[in-house]
Amino acid sequence: GESVGLHLPTLSVQEGDNSIINCAYSNSASDYFIWYKQESGKGPQFIIDIRSNMDKRQGQRVTVLLNKTVKHLSLQIAATQPGDSAVYFCAEKPGGYNKLIFGAGTRLAVHP
Amino acid sequence: ETGVTQSPTHLIKTRGQQVTLRCSSQSGHNTVSWYQQALGQGPQFIFQYYREEENGRGNFPPRFSGLQFPNYSSELNVNALELDDSALYLCASSVQGRGNEKLFFGSGTQLSVL
């Protein structure tokens, strides 16, 4: 079936370190990928997205890498801050469909 | 904040009842999608509405239905509630068309079915 999975359910990092959150997707026909951050009691908040014709995209302190060969997506957060503590979801959009398929999420805990 | 507003924020119902959840989309957005998020899981696509018609549906039974209004706001209706319907229901708005796949989510309605 369709699935977007994550390698690590929980990631603990020290403040100031770089964080890497990984995600495996299963649908080779997906042409769009996106990362969301969800804090307790809130809806998912957009972080960064990337299309399948790209390998890398950078934002402010965040970078998304896409490896279509192994169907792998990663989110890198530079100089992780306490405010980055949240659950992070990757999601994919299969080509021709009007939906995002979300993974189960990774909890990022930032310690001072 | 995304500008997507949902009401109510919390709701408690009993099994067998019916519920209506509401969503106002972000200004300028013409498409609304609904997602169900069970505790500890990622959101699951229910359906999408565009031009007041259903424009894609996930693996949810017919007792999940929706509406979109001319002002692009939307409702999610669930009939014959079951215990497993307890979840956070998220509404997301967007603009239809390639290049606009990014969804902007509201804070959700937490539904508890007892």
PDB file of C-alpha atoms in Angstrom:
ATOM      1  CA  GLY A   1       0.000   0.000   0.000  1.00  0.00           C
ATOM      2  CA  GLU A   2       0.929   3.631   0.012  1.00  0.00           C
ATOM      3  CA  SER A   3       3.179   4.718   2.804  1.00  0.00           C
ATOM      4  CA  VAL A   4       5.609   7.376   3.806  1.00  0.00           C
ATOM      5  CA  GLY A   5       7.673   6.171   6.710  1.00  0.00           C
ATOM      6  CA  LEU A   6      10.306   7.616   8.981  1.00  0.00           C
ATOM      7  CA  HIS A   7      13.461   5.903  10.204  1.00  0.00           C
ATOM      8  CA  LEU A   8      13.530   7.386  13.703  1.00  0.00           C
ATOM      9  CA  PRO A   9      10.455   8.021  15.802  1.00  0.00           C
ATOM     10  CA  THR A  10      12.324  10.271  18.281  1.00  0.00           C
ATOM     11  CA  LEU A  11      15.429  12.409  17.830  1.00  0.00           C
ATOM     12  CA  SER A  12      17.149  14.144  20.744  1.00  0.00           C
ATOM     13  CA  VAL A  13      19.734  16.838  20.040  1.00  0.00           C
ATOM     14  CA  GLN A  14      21.646  19.479  21.943  1.00  0.00           C
ATOM     15  CA  GLU A  15      20.838  23.104  21.352  1.00  0.00           C
ATOM     16  CA  GLY A  16      23.123  24.482  18.671  1.00  0.00           C
ATOM     17  CA  ASP A  17      23.730  21.128  16.997  1.00  0.00           C
ATOM     18  CA  ASN A  18      22.501  20.253  13.528  1.00  0.00           C
ATOM     19  CA  SER A  19      19.524  17.906  13.223  1.00  0.00           C
ATOM     20  CA  ILE A  20      18.785  15.465  10.440  1.00  0.00           C
ATOM     21  CA  ILE A  21      15.367  13.875  10.125  1.00  0.00           C
ATOM     22  CA  ASN A  22      15.009  11.085   7.589  1.00  0.00           C
ATOM     23  CA  CYS A  23      12.033   9.803   5.658  1.00  0.00           C
ATOM     24  CA  ALA A  24      11.490   6.959   3.204  1.00  0.00           C
ATOM     25  CA  TYR A  25       8.708   7.105   0.677  1.00  0.00           C
ATOM     26  CA  SER A  26       7.267   4.252  -1.316  1.00  0.00           C
ATOM     27  CA  ASN A  27       5.577   5.791  -4.362  1.00  0.00           C
ATOM     28  CA  SER A  28       8.026   6.294  -7.211  1.00  0.00           C
ATOM     29  CA  ALA A  29       5.354   8.310  -9.045  1.00  0.00           C
ATOM     30  CA  SER A  30       5.371  11.042  -6.411  1.00  0.00           C
ATOM     31  CA  ASP A  31       6.440  14.367  -7.868  1.00  0.00           C
ATOM     32  CA  TYR A  32       6.254  16.678  -4.878  1.00  0.00           C
ATOM     33  CA  PHE A  33       7.477  16.395  -1.306  1.00  0.00           C
ATOM     34  CA  ILE A  34       6.979  18.585   1.709  1.00  0.00           C
ATOM     35  CA  TRP A  35       8.000  18.860   5.339  1.00  0.00           C
ATOM     36  CA  TYR A  36       5.687  20.069   8.074  1.00  0.00           C
ATOM     37  CA  LYS A  37       6.299  20.899  11.722  1.00  0.00           C
ATOM     38  CA  GLN A  38       3.530  20.286  14.224  1.00  0.00           C
ATOM     39  CA  GLU A  39       3.564  21.649  17.727  1.00  0.00           C
ATOM     40  CA  SER A  40       1.254  20.399  20.433  1.00  0.00           C
ATOM     41  CA  GLY A  41      -2.306  21.627  19.950  1.00  0.00           C
ATOM     42  CA  LYS A  42      -1.599  23.133  16.534  1.00  0.00           C
ATOM     43  CA  GLY A  43      -1.998  22.150  12.935  1.00  0.00           C
ATOM     44  CA  PRO A  44       0.960  21.245  10.705  1.00  0.00           C
ATOM     45  CA  GLN A  45       3.080  24.247   9.744  1.00  0.00           C
ATOM     46  CA  PHE A  46       4.888  24.371   6.392  1.00  0.00           C
ATOM     47  CA  ILE A  47       8.674  24.200   6.581  1.00  0.00           C
ATOM     48  CA  ILE A  48      10.009  23.505   3.100  1.00  0.00           C
ATOM     49  CA  ASP A  49       9.074  21.666  -0.072  1.00  0.00           C
ATOM     50  CA  ILE A  50      10.820  20.202  -3.094  1.00  0.00           C
ATOM     51  CA  ARG A  51       9.807  18.905  -6.492  1.00  0.00           C
ATOM     52  CA  SER A  52      11.005  15.635  -7.946  1.00  0.00           C
ATOM     53  CA  ASN A  53      13.137  17.427 -10.558  1.00  0.00           C
ATOM     54  CA  MET A  54      15.363  18.783  -7.785  1.00  0.00           C
ATOM     55  CA  ASP A  55      17.829  17.108  -5.409  1.00  0.00           C
ATOM     56  CA  LYS A  56      18.258  19.850  -2.848  1.00  0.00           C
ATOM     57  CA  ARG A  57      16.528  22.955  -1.668  1.00  0.00           C
ATOM     58  CA  GLN A  58      17.532  25.367   1.045  1.00  0.00           C
ATOM     59  CA  GLY A  59      15.530  27.656   3.247  1.00  0.00           C
ATOM     60  CA  GLN A  60      16.295  29.616   6.340  1.00  0.00           C
ATOM     61  CA  ARG A  61      18.282  27.175   8.559  1.00  0.00           C
ATOM     62  CA  VAL A  62      16.632  24.227   6.804  1.00  0.00           C
ATOM     63  CA  THR A  63      17.648  22.096   3.860  1.00  0.00           C
ATOM     64  CA  VAL A  64      15.701  19.306   2.197  1.00  0.00           C
ATOM     65  CA  LEU A  65      17.501  16.589   0.268  1.00  0.00           C
ATOM     66  CA  LEU A  66      15.774  14.223  -2.135  1.00  0.00           C
ATOM     67  CA  ASN A  67      17.286  10.968  -3.340  1.00  0.00           C
ATOM     68  CA  LYS A  68      14.911   9.470  -5.881  1.00  0.00           C
ATOM     69  CA  THR A  69      17.136   6.467  -6.506  1.00  0.00           C
ATOM     70  CA  VAL A  70      16.508   5.105  -3.022  1.00  0.00           C
ATOM     71  CA  LYS A  71      13.287   7.025  -2.416  1.00  0.00           C
ATOM     72  CA  HIS A  72      14.661   8.923   0.529  1.00  0.00           C
ATOM     73  CA  LEU A  73      13.973  12.399   1.836  1.00  0.00           C
ATOM     74  CA  SER A  74      15.747  14.232   4.619  1.00  0.00           C
ATOM     75  CA  LEU A  75      15.329  17.473   6.508  1.00  0.00           C
ATOM     76  CA  GLN A  76      18.384  19.172   7.913  1.00  0.00           C
ATOM     77  CA  ILE A  77      18.018  21.857  10.559  1.00  0.00           C
ATOM     78  CA  ALA A  78      21.078  23.940  11.277  1.00  0.00           C
ATOM     79  CA  ALA A  79      21.863  25.279  14.750  1.00  0.00           C
ATOM     80  CA  THR A  80      18.836  23.624  16.306  1.00  0.00           C
ATOM     81  CA  GLN A  81      16.975  25.790  18.803  1.00  0.00           C
ATOM     82  CA  PRO A  82      14.548  24.909  21.628  1.00  0.00           C
ATOM     83  CA  GLY A  83      11.756  26.351  19.496  1.00  0.00           C
ATOM     84  CA  ASP A  84      12.427  23.639  16.940  1.00  0.00           C
ATOM     85  CA  SER A  85      11.106  21.018  19.354  1.00  0.00           C
ATOM     86  CA  ALA A  86       8.042  19.513  17.683  1.00  0.00           C
ATOM     87  CA  VAL A  87       6.879  16.565  15.591  1.00  0.00           C
ATOM     88  CA  TYR A  88       8.082  16.687  11.999  1.00  0.00           C
ATOM     89  CA  PHE A  89       6.187  15.055   9.152  1.00  0.00           C
ATOM     90  CA  CYS A  90       7.289  14.372   5.635  1.00  0.00           C
ATOM     91  CA  ALA A  91       4.613  13.992   2.993  1.00  0.00           C
ATOM     92  CA  GLU A  92       4.513  13.071  -0.674  1.00  0.00           C
ATOM     93  CA  LYS A  93       2.086  13.852  -3.455  1.00  0.00           C
ATOM     94  CA  PRO A  94       1.645  11.109  -6.048  1.00  0.00           C
ATOM     95  CA  GLY A  95       1.502  12.546  -9.526  1.00  0.00           C
ATOM     96  CA  GLY A  96      -2.041  13.137 -10.722  1.00  0.00           C
ATOM     97  CA  TYR A  97      -3.561  12.949  -7.246  1.00  0.00           C
ATOM     98  CA  ASN A  98      -4.906  15.784  -5.140  1.00  0.00           C
ATOM     99  CA  LYS A  99      -3.677  14.535  -1.810  1.00  0.00           C
ATOM    100  CA  LEU A 100      -0.633  14.428   0.409  1.00  0.00           C
ATOM    101  CA  ILE A 101       0.414  11.137   1.978  1.00  0.00           C
ATOM    102  CA  PHE A 102       1.952  11.723   5.385  1.00  0.00           C
ATOM    103  CA  GLY A 103       4.342   9.619   7.372  1.00  0.00           C
ATOM    104  CA  ALA A 104       3.900   8.870  11.061  1.00  0.00           C
ATOM    105  CA  GLY A 105       6.204  11.687  12.183  1.00  0.00           C
ATOM    106  CA  THR A 106       9.460  12.123  14.100  1.00  0.00           C
ATOM    107  CA  ARG A 107       9.572  13.884  17.422  1.00  0.00           C
ATOM    108  CA  LEU A 108      12.510  16.277  17.735  1.00  0.00           C
ATOM    109  CA  ALA A 109      13.547  17.099  21.307  1.00  0.00           C
ATOM    110  CA  VAL A 110      16.081  19.897  21.737  1.00  0.00           C
ATOM    111  CA  HIS A 111      17.958  19.967  25.041  1.00  0.00           C
ATOM    112  CA  PRO A 112      19.769  23.034  26.409  1.00  0.00           C
TER     113      PRO A 112
ATOM    114  CA  GLU B   1      -0.721  31.749  11.472  1.00  0.00           C
ATOM    115  CA  THR B   2      -2.121  30.427   8.197  1.00  0.00           C
ATOM    116  CA  GLY B   3      -5.449  32.231   8.143  1.00  0.00           C
ATOM    117  CA  VAL B   4      -7.330  28.920   8.072  1.00  0.00           C
ATOM    118  CA  THR B   5      -9.849  28.809  10.892  1.00  0.00           C
ATOM    119  CA  GLN B   6     -11.736  25.794  12.171  1.00  0.00           C
ATOM    120  CA  SER B   7     -14.648  25.444  14.562  1.00  0.00           C
ATOM    121  CA  PRO B   8     -15.276  24.162  17.078  1.00  0.00           C
ATOM    122  CA  THR B   9     -11.840  23.517  18.584  1.00  0.00           C
ATOM    123  CA  HIS B  10     -13.073  20.628  20.710  1.00  0.00           C
ATOM    124  CA  LEU B  11     -16.160  18.439  20.525  1.00  0.00           C
ATOM    125  CA  ILE B  12     -17.475  15.470  22.468  1.00  0.00           C
ATOM    126  CA  LYS B  13     -20.078  13.172  20.928  1.00  0.00           C
ATOM    127  CA  THR B  14     -21.469   9.756  21.651  1.00  0.00           C
ATOM    128  CA  ARG B  15     -21.416   6.761  19.360  1.00  0.00           C
ATOM    129  CA  GLY B  16     -24.113   6.893  16.682  1.00  0.00           C
ATOM    130  CA  GLN B  17     -24.437  10.660  16.686  1.00  0.00           C
ATOM    131  CA  GLN B  18     -23.710  12.991  13.793  1.00  0.00           C
ATOM    132  CA  VAL B  19     -21.229  15.862  13.748  1.00  0.00           C
ATOM    133  CA  THR B  20     -20.499  18.873  11.539  1.00  0.00           C
ATOM    134  CA  LEU B  21     -17.113  20.542  11.521  1.00  0.00           C
ATOM    135  CA  ARG B  22     -16.473  23.889   9.856  1.00  0.00           C
ATOM    136  CA  CYS B  23     -13.556  25.506   8.102  1.00  0.00           C
ATOM    137  CA  SER B  24     -12.844  28.916   6.636  1.00  0.00           C
ATOM    138  CA  SER B  25     -10.063  28.927   4.093  1.00  0.00           C
ATOM    139  CA  GLN B  26      -7.249  31.404   3.741  1.00  0.00           C
ATOM    140  CA  SER B  27      -8.061  34.481   1.711  1.00  0.00           C
ATOM    141  CA  GLY B  28      -7.482  33.834  -1.989  1.00  0.00           C
ATOM    142  CA  HIS B  29      -7.588  30.041  -1.658  1.00  0.00           C
ATOM    143  CA  ASN B  30     -10.234  28.141  -3.628  1.00  0.00           C
ATOM    144  CA  THR B  31      -9.563  24.560  -2.530  1.00  0.00           C
ATOM    145  CA  VAL B  32     -10.191  22.869   0.794  1.00  0.00           C
ATOM    146  CA  SER B  33      -8.892  19.493   1.925  1.00  0.00           C
ATOM    147  CA  TRP B  34      -9.820  17.570   5.049  1.00  0.00           C
ATOM    148  CA  TYR B  35      -7.517  15.250   6.948  1.00  0.00           C
ATOM    149  CA  GLN B  36      -7.998  12.969   9.952  1.00  0.00           C
ATOM    150  CA  GLN B  37      -5.125  12.686  12.403  1.00  0.00           C
ATOM    151  CA  ALA B  38      -5.306   9.919  14.991  1.00  0.00           C
ATOM    152  CA  LEU B  39      -3.193  10.271  18.106  1.00  0.00           C
ATOM    153  CA  GLY B  40       0.470   9.623  17.388  1.00  0.00           C
ATOM    154  CA  GLN B  41      -0.025   9.332  13.637  1.00  0.00           C
ATOM    155  CA  GLY B  42       0.297  11.458  10.554  1.00  0.00           C
ATOM    156  CA  PRO B  43      -2.738  13.072   8.933  1.00  0.00           C
ATOM    157  CA  GLN B  44      -4.796  10.872   6.609  1.00  0.00           C
ATOM    158  CA  PHE B  45      -6.514  12.378   3.556  1.00  0.00           C
ATOM    159  CA  ILE B  46     -10.306  12.313   3.701  1.00  0.00           C
ATOM    160  CA  PHE B  47     -11.283  14.379   0.655  1.00  0.00           C
ATOM    161  CA  GLN B  48     -10.782  17.620  -1.208  1.00  0.00           C
ATOM    162  CA  TYR B  49     -13.286  20.173  -2.463  1.00  0.00           C
ATOM    163  CA  TYR B  50     -12.860  22.521  -5.400  1.00  0.00           C
ATOM    164  CA  ARG B  51     -15.570  24.562  -7.114  1.00  0.00           C
ATOM    165  CA  GLU B  52     -18.059  23.193  -4.580  1.00  0.00           C
ATOM    166  CA  GLU B  53     -17.507  19.605  -5.723  1.00  0.00           C
ATOM    167  CA  GLU B  54     -15.542  16.686  -4.325  1.00  0.00           C
ATOM    168  CA  ASN B  55     -12.209  16.575  -6.122  1.00  0.00           C
ATOM    169  CA  GLY B  56     -10.557  13.446  -4.748  1.00  0.00           C
ATOM    170  CA  ARG B  57     -11.283  11.123  -1.854  1.00  0.00           C
ATOM    171  CA  GLY B  58      -9.264   8.898   0.453  1.00  0.00           C
ATOM    172  CA  ASN B  59     -10.210   5.559   1.981  1.00  0.00           C
ATOM    173  CA  PHE B  60     -13.045   6.794   4.128  1.00  0.00           C
ATOM    174  CA  PRO B  61     -16.613   5.422   4.135  1.00  0.00           C
ATOM    175  CA  PRO B  62     -19.574   7.355   2.704  1.00  0.00           C
ATOM    176  CA  ARG B  63     -20.684   8.437   6.173  1.00  0.00           C
ATOM    177  CA  PHE B  64     -17.896  11.010   5.837  1.00  0.00           C
ATOM    178  CA  SER B  65     -19.234  13.735   3.585  1.00  0.00           C
ATOM    179  CA  GLY B  66     -18.495  17.347   2.895  1.00  0.00           C
ATOM    180  CA  LEU B  67     -19.602  20.591   1.384  1.00  0.00           C
ATOM    181  CA  GLN B  68     -17.893  23.620  -0.032  1.00  0.00           C
ATOM    182  CA  PHE B  69     -19.679  26.938  -0.228  1.00  0.00           C
ATOM    183  CA  PRO B  70     -19.365  29.776  -2.784  1.00  0.00           C
ATOM    184  CA  ASN B  71     -17.101  31.674  -0.382  1.00  0.00           C
ATOM    185  CA  TYR B  72     -14.805  28.592  -0.371  1.00  0.00           C
ATOM    186  CA  SER B  73     -15.542  27.707   3.248  1.00  0.00           C
ATOM    187  CA  SER B  74     -16.274  24.061   3.916  1.00  0.00           C
ATOM    188  CA  GLU B  75     -17.971  21.588   6.199  1.00  0.00           C
ATOM    189  CA  LEU B  76     -17.111  18.034   7.125  1.00  0.00           C
ATOM    190  CA  ASN B  77     -20.029  15.868   8.203  1.00  0.00           C
ATOM    191  CA  VAL B  78     -19.685  12.505   9.860  1.00  0.00           C
ATOM    192  CA  ASN B  79     -22.749  10.335  10.413  1.00  0.00           C
ATOM    193  CA  ALA B  80     -23.187   7.349  12.714  1.00  0.00           C
ATOM    194  CA  LEU B  81     -20.098   8.180  14.732  1.00  0.00           C
ATOM    195  CA  GLU B  82     -17.881   5.314  15.837  1.00  0.00           C
ATOM    196  CA  LEU B  83     -15.326   5.223  18.638  1.00  0.00           C
ATOM    197  CA  ASP B  84     -12.511   5.065  16.081  1.00  0.00           C
ATOM    198  CA  ASP B  85     -13.612   8.412  14.669  1.00  0.00           C
ATOM    199  CA  SER B  86     -12.010  10.061  17.693  1.00  0.00           C
ATOM    200  CA  ALA B  87      -9.213  12.140  16.198  1.00  0.00           C
ATOM    201  CA  LEU B  88      -7.989  15.593  15.285  1.00  0.00           C
ATOM    202  CA  TYR B  89      -9.707  16.765  12.099  1.00  0.00           C
ATOM    203  CA  LEU B  90      -7.616  19.145  10.066  1.00  0.00           C
ATOM    204  CA  CYS B  91      -8.729  21.447   7.322  1.00  0.00           C
ATOM    205  CA  ALA B  92      -6.226  22.762   4.802  1.00  0.00           C
ATOM    206  CA  SER B  93      -6.678  25.343   2.091  1.00  0.00           C
ATOM    207  CA  SER B  94      -4.757  25.836  -1.119  1.00  0.00           C
ATOM    208  CA  VAL B  95      -5.014  27.171  -4.644  1.00  0.00           C
ATOM    209  CA  GLN B  96      -5.864  24.644  -7.329  1.00  0.00           C
ATOM    210  CA  GLY B  97      -3.269  23.947  -9.950  1.00  0.00           C
ATOM    211  CA  ARG B  98       0.294  22.736 -10.412  1.00  0.00           C
ATOM    212  CA  GLY B  99       2.736  24.785  -8.471  1.00  0.00           C
ATOM    213  CA  ASN B 100       0.264  25.205  -5.656  1.00  0.00           C
ATOM    214  CA  GLU B 101       0.469  21.883  -3.884  1.00  0.00           C
ATOM    215  CA  LYS B 102       1.415  23.487  -0.577  1.00  0.00           C
ATOM    216  CA  LEU B 103      -1.370  23.105   1.961  1.00  0.00           C
ATOM    217  CA  PHE B 104      -2.020  25.596   4.725  1.00  0.00           C
ATOM    218  CA  PHE B 105      -3.549  23.918   7.763  1.00  0.00           C
ATOM    219  CA  GLY B 106      -5.831  25.155  10.475  1.00  0.00           C
ATOM    220  CA  SER B 107      -5.371  24.156  14.107  1.00  0.00           C
ATOM    221  CA  GLY B 108      -7.971  21.427  13.842  1.00  0.00           C
ATOM    222  CA  THR B 109     -11.039  20.207  15.674  1.00  0.00           C
ATOM    223  CA  GLN B 110     -10.407  17.590  18.354  1.00  0.00           C
ATOM    224  CA  LEU B 111     -13.323  15.135  18.227  1.00  0.00           C
ATOM    225  CA  SER B 112     -13.877  12.655  21.018  1.00  0.00           C
ATOM    226  CA  VAL B 113     -16.469   9.919  20.537  1.00  0.00           C
ATOM    227  CA  LEU B 114     -17.604   8.214  23.739  1.00  0.00           C
TER     228      LEU B 114
END
